[in-house]
Short mmCIF file of C-alpha atoms (C1' of nucleotides) in Angstrom, two decimals:
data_model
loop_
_atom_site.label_atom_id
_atom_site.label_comp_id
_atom_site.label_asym_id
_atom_site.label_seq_id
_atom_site.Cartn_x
_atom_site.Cartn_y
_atom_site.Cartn_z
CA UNK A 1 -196.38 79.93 -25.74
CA UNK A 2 -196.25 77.55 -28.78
CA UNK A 3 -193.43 75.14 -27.88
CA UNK A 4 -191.41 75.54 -31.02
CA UNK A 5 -189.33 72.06 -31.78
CA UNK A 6 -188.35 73.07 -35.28
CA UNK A 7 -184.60 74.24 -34.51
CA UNK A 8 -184.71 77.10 -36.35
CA UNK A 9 -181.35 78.33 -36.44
CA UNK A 10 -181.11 82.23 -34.88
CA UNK A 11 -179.87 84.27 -37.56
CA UNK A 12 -176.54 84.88 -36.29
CA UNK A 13 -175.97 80.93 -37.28
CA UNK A 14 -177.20 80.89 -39.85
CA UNK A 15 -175.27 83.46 -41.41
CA UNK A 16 -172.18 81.54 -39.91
CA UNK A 17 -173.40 78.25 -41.52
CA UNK A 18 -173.79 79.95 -45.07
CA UNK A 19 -170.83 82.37 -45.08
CA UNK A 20 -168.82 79.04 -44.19
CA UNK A 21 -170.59 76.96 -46.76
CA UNK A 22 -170.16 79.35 -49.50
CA UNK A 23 -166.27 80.02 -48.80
CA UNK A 24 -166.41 76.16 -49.75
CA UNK A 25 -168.76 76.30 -52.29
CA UNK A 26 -170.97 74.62 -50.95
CA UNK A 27 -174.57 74.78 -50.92
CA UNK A 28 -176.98 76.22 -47.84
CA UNK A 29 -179.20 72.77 -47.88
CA UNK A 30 -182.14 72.53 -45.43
CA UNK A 31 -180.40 69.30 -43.83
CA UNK A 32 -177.37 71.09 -43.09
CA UNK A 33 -178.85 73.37 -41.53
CA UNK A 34 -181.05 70.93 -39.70
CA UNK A 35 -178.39 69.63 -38.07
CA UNK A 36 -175.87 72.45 -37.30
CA UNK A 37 -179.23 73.74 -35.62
CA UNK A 38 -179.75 70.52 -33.42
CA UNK A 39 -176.17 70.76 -32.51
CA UNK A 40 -176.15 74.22 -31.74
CA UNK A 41 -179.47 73.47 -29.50
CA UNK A 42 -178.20 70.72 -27.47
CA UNK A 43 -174.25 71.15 -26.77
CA UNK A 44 -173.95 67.76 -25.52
CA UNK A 45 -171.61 66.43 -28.13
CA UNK A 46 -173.66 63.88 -29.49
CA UNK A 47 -172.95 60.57 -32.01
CA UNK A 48 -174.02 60.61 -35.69
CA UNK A 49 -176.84 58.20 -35.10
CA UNK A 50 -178.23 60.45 -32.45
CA UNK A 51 -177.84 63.14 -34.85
CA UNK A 52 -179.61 61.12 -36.59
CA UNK A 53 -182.58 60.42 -34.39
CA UNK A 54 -183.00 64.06 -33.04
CA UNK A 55 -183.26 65.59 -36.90
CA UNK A 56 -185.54 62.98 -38.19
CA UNK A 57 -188.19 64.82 -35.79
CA UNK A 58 -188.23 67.59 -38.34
CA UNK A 59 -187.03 65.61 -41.40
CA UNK A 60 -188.45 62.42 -41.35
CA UNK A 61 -186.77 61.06 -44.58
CA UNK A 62 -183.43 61.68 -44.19
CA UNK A 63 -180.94 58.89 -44.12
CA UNK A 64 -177.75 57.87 -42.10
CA UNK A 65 -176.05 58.89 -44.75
CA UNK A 66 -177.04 62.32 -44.98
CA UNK A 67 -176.28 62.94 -41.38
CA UNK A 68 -172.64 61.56 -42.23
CA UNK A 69 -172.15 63.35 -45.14
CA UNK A 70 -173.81 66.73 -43.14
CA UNK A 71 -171.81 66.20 -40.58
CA UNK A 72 -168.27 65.44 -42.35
CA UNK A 73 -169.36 68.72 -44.20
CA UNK A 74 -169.48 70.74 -41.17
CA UNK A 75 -166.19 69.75 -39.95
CA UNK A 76 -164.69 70.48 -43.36
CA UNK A 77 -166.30 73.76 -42.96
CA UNK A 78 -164.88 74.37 -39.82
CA UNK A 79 -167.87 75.11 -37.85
CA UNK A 80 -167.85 71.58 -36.11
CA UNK A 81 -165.50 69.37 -33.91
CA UNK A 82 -165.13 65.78 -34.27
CA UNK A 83 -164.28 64.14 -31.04
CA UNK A 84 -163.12 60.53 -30.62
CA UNK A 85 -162.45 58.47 -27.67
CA UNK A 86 -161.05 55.16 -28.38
CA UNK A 87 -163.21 53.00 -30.00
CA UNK A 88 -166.16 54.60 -29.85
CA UNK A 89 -168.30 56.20 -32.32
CA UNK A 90 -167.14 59.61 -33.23
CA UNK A 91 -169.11 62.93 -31.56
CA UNK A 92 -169.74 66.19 -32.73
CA UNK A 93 -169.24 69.52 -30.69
CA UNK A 94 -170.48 72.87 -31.99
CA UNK A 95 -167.85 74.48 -29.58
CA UNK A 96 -165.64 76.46 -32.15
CA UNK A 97 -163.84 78.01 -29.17
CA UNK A 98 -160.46 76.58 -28.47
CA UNK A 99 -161.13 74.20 -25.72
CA UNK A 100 -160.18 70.68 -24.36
CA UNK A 101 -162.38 67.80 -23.36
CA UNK A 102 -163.22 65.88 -20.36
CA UNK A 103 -164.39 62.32 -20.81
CA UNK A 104 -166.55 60.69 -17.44
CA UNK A 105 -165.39 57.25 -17.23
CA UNK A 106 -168.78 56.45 -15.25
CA UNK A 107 -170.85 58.15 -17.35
CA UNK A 108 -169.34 58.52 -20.74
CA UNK A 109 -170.32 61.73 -20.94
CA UNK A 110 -168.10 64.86 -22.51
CA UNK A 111 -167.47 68.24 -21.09
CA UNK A 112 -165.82 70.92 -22.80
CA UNK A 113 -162.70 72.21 -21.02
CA UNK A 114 -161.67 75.72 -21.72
CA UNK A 115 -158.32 75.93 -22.94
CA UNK A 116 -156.23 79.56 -22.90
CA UNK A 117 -154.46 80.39 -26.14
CA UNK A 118 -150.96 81.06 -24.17
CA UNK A 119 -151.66 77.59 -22.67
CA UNK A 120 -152.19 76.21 -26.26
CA UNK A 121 -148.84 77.69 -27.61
CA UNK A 122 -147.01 76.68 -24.17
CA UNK A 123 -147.26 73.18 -25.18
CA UNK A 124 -146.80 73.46 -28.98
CA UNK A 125 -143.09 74.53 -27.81
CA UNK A 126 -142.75 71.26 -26.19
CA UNK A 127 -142.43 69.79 -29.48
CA UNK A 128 -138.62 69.15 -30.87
CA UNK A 129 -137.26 70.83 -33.67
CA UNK A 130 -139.09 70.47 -37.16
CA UNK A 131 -142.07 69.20 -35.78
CA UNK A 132 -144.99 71.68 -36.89
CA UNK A 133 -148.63 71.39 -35.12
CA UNK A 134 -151.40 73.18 -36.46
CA UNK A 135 -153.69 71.52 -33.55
CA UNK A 136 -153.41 69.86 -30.95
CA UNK A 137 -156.35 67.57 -29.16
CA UNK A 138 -156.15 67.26 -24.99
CA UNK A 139 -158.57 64.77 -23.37
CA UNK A 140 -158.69 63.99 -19.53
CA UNK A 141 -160.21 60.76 -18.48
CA UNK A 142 -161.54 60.70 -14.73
CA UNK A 143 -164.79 60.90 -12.83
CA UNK A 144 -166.52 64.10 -11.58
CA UNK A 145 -167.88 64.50 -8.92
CA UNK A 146 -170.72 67.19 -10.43
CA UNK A 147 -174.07 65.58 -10.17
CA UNK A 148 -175.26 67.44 -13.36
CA UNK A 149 -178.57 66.02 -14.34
CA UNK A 150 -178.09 66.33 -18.28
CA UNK A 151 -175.25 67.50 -19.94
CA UNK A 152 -172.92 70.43 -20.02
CA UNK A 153 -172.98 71.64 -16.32
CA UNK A 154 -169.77 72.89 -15.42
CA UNK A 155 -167.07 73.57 -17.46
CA UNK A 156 -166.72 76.17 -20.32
CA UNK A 157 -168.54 76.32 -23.76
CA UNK A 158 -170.54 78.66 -26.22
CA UNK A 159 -169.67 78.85 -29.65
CA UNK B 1 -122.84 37.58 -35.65
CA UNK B 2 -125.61 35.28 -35.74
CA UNK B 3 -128.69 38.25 -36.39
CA UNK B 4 -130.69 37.00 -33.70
CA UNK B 5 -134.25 37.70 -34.73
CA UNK B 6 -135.57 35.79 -31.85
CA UNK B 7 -137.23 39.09 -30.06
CA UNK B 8 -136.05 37.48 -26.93
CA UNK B 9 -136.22 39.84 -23.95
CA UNK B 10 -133.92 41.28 -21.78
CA UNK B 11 -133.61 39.95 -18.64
CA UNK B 12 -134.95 43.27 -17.47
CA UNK B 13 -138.04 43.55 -19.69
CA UNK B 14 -138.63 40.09 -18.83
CA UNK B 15 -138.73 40.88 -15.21
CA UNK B 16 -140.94 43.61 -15.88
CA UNK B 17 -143.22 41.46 -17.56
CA UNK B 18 -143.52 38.56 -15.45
CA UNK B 19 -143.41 41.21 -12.28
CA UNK B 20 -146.64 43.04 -13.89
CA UNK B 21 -148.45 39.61 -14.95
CA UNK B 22 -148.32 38.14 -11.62
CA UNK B 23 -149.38 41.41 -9.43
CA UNK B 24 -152.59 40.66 -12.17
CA UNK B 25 -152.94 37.50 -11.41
CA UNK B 26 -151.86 36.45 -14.90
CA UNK B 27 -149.47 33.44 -16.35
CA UNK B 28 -146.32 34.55 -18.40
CA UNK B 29 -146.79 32.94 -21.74
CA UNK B 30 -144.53 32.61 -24.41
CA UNK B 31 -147.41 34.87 -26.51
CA UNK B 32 -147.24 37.57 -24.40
CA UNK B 33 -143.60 37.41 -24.11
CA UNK B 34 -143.55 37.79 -27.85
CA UNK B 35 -145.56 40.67 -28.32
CA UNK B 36 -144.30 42.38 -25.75
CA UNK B 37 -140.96 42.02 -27.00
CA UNK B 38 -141.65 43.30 -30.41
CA UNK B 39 -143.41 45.99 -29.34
CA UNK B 40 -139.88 46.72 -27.37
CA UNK B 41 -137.94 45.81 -30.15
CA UNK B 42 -139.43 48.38 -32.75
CA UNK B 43 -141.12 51.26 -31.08
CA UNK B 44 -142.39 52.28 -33.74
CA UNK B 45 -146.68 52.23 -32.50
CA UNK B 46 -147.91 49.65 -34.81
CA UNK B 47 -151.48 48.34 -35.50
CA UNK B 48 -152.43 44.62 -33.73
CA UNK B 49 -152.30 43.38 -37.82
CA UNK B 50 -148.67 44.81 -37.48
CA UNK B 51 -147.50 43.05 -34.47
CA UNK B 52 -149.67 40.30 -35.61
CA UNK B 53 -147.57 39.86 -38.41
CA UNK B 54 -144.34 40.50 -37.09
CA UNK B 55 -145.25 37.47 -34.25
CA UNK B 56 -146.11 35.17 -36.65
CA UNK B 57 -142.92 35.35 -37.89
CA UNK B 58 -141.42 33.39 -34.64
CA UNK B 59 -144.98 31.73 -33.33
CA UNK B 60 -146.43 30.97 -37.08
CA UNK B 61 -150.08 29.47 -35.32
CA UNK B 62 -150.99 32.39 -33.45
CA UNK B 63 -154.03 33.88 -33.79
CA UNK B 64 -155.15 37.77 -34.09
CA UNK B 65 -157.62 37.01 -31.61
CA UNK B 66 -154.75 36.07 -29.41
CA UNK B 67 -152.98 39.14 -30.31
CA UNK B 68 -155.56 41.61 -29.40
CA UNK B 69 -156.01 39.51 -26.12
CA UNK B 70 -152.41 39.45 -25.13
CA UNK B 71 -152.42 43.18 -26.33
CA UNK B 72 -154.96 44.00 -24.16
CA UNK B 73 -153.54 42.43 -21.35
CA UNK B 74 -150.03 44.56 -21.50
CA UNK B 75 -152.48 47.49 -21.61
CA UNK B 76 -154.61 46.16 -18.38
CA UNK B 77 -151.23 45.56 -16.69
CA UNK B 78 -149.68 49.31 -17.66
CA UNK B 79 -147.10 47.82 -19.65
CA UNK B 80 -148.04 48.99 -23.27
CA UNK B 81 -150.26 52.63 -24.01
CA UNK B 82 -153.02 52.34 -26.95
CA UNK B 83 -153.03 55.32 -28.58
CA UNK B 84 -156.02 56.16 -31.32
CA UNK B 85 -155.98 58.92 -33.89
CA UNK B 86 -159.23 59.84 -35.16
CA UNK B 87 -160.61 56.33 -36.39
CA UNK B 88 -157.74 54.83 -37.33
CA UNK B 89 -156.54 51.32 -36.09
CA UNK B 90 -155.35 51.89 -32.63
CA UNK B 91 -151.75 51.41 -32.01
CA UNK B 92 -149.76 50.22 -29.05
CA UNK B 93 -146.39 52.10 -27.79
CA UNK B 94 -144.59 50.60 -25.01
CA UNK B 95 -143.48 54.16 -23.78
CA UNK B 96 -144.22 53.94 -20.33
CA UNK B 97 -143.06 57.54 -19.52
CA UNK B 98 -145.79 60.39 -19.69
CA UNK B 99 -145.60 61.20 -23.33
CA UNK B 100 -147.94 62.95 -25.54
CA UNK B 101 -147.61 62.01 -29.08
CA UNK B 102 -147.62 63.94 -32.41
CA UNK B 103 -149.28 62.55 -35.63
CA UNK B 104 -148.09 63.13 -38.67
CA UNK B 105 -150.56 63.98 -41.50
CA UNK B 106 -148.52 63.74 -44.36
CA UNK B 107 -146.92 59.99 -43.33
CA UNK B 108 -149.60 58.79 -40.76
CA UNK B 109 -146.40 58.47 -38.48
CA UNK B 110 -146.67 58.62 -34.89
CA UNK B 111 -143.95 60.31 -32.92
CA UNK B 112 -143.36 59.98 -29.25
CA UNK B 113 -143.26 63.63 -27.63
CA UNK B 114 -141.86 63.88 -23.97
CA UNK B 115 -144.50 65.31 -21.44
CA UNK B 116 -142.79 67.03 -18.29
CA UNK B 117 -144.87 65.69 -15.10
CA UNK B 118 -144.82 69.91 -14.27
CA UNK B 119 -146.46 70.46 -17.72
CA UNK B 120 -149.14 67.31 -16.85
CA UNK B 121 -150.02 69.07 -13.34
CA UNK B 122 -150.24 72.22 -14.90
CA UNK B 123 -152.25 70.97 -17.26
CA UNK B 124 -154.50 69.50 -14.52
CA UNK B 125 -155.32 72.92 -13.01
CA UNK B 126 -157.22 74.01 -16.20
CA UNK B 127 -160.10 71.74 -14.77
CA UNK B 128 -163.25 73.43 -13.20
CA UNK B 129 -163.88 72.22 -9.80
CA UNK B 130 -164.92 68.82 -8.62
CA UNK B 131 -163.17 67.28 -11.90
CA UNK B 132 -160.57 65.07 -10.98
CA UNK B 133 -158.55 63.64 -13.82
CA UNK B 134 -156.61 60.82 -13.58
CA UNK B 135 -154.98 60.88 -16.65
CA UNK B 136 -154.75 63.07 -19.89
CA UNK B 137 -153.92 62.70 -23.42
CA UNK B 138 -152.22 64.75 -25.79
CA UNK B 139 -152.00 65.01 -29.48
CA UNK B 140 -150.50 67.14 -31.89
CA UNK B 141 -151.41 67.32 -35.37
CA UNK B 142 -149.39 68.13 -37.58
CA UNK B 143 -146.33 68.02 -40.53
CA UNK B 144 -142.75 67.35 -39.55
CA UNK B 145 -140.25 68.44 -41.64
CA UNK B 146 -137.82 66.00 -40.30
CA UNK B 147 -137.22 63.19 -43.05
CA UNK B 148 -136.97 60.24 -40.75
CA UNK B 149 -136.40 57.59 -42.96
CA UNK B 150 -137.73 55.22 -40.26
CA UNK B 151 -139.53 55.33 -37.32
CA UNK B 152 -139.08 57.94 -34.37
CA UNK B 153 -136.08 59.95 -35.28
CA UNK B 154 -136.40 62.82 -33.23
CA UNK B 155 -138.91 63.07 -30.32
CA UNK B 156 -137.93 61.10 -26.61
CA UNK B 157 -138.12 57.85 -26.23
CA UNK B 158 -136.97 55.21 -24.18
CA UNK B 159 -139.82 53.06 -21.78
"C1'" DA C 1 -187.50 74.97 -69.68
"C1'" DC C 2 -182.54 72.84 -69.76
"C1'" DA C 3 -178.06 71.44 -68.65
"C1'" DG C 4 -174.79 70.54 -65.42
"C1'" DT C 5 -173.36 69.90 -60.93
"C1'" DA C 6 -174.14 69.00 -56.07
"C1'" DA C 7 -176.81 66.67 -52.56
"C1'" DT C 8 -179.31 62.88 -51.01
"C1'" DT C 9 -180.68 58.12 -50.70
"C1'" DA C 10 -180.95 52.99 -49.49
"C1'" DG C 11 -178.47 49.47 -49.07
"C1'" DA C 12 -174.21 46.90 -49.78
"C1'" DA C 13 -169.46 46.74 -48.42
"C1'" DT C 14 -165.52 47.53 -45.41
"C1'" DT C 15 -162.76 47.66 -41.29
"C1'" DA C 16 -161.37 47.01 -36.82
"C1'" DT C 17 -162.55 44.68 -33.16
"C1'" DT C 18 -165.06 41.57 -30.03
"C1'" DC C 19 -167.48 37.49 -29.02
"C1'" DC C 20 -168.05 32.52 -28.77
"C1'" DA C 21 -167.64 27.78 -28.07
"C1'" DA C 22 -164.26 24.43 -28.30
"C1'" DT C 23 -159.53 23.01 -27.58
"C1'" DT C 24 -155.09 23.22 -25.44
"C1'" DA C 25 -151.71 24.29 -21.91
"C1'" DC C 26 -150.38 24.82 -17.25
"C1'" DA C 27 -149.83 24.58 -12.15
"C1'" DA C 28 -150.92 22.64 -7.92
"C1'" DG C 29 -152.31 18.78 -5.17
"C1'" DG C 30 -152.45 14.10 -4.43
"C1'" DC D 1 -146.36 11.64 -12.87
"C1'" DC D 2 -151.57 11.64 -13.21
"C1'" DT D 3 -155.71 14.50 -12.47
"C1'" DT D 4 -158.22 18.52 -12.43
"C1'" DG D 5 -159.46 23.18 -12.52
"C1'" DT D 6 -158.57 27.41 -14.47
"C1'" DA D 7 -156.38 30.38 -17.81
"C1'" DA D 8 -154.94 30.95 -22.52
"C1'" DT D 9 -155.53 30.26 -27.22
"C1'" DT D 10 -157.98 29.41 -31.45
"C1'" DG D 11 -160.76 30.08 -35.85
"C1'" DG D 12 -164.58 31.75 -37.26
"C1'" DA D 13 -168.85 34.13 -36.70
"C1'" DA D 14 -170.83 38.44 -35.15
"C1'" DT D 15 -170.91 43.43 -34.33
"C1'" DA D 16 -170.59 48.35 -34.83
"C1'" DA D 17 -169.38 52.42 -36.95
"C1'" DT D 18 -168.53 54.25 -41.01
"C1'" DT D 19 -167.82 54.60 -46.02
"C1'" DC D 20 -168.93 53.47 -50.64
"C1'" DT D 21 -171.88 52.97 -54.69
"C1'" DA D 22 -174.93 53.74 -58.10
"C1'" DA D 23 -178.94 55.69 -58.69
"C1'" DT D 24 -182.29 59.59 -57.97
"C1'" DT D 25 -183.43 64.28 -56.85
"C1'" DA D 26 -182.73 69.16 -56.23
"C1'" DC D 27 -180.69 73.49 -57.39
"C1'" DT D 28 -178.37 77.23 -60.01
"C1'" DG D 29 -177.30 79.69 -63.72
"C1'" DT D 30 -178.40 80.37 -68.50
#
DNA sequence: ACAGTAATTAGAATTATTCCAATTACAAGG
DNA sequence: CCTTGTAATTGGAATAATTCTAATTACTGT
């Protein structure tokens, strides 16, 4: 079997990716789809300059840049998460399920934490009157105690 | 009245000060006395340029290196909370009861929202096992509608 | 083929923060 | 109250992530 490296994005997301892009109007571009495909193929929320590194396999001349501009793109579009964590750089999860995010303090590695809709609107009513949220962002910081070898490994995910 | 603009600290924020410094190990300078004080006297979560400025108003040669050191120390000591939004400056909030906060998109304000410790252990439970969280963050995003002319306005308060 | 707009590019610029090496301030012991 | 060791502070340089800029290049529709 011919290892294939090339990402090709199963046609189920790609149909995503353009239906999204064109409700923007937006253009279906061969780096955007480079790299929703390279997140969609490794889930492990990862920075823009890996991003970076993992699409230049396939597209050797694109630039930092691109991968930022990509990338801002895809959260615009909805298909992408940014995820912060105090200072550091920003990470991207495909995950367009609502979910919440656990951050290893050892490792500095990100899981994705399933998060129920009736949990989600439990808390928006902890918010005093006139305050509106549209979204709301929950992060626990601790240590597991999983040994997982690479990335995901235990809580929810899937797009 | 003589407006005081001195910052100086009650006695029982001073006590609470000194009392955290020396279970670190650390001296009680007038510096950190400062900031800490005007972090208590407008809780308003500003930026270390904020508080920088609002220092130098009563310590003229200090340094922003000093105040993202002393900063850092309140933090270390679990006096003061940074909170980050997205990559924004991080701000400090000298709320020291569980709190989630809720971000304004229109104003960039930051709003204090009180976190029941039931909700927090509730909250806890959503995590697969063998993650142990030690702590969890919470933000809404959002529009208020309130017109706080100020600072927080509506959501709880009080360290 | 052409025009007009969108996407991409390399590198400079920005921003928040940290690092560094040197000075200053304390606190405890003599 | 002098010395001495450690902690705190300082200004400025350094860093890191990201954004901006001013071209270039690629499409899309005519």
């Amino acid at each position: 079997m011919a290892t294939r490296h090339n990402h090709a994005l199963p046609r189920a997301a790609k149909d995503l990716l353009d239906g999204a892009l064109a409700r923007h109007g937006l253009r279906g571009t061969r780096h955007r789809e480079l790299i929703f495909g390279s997140l969609l193929a490794r889930r492990d929320h990862p920075t823009a300059e890996e991003v970076f590194v993992r699409v230049k396999a396939m597209a050797p001349t694109i630039s930092l840049a691109t991968v930022y501009n990509c990338l801002e793109t895809l959260v615009q579009c909805g298909l992408v998460r940014a995820v912060n964590h105090e200072r550091d750089a920003t990470r991207y999860c495909p995950n367009l399920s609502e979910h919440a995010h656990f951050h290893d303090r050892r490792t500095g590695r990100i899981y994705d934490v399933d998060l129920p809709e009736d949990v989600v609107e439990r808390l928006k009513e902890l918010l005093p009157e006139g305050y509106e949220a549209d979204s709301l962002e929950l992060n626990f910081h601790g240590r597991s105690a999983v040994k997982s070898k690479e990335t995901v490994g235990a809580a929810a995910a899937s797009a």
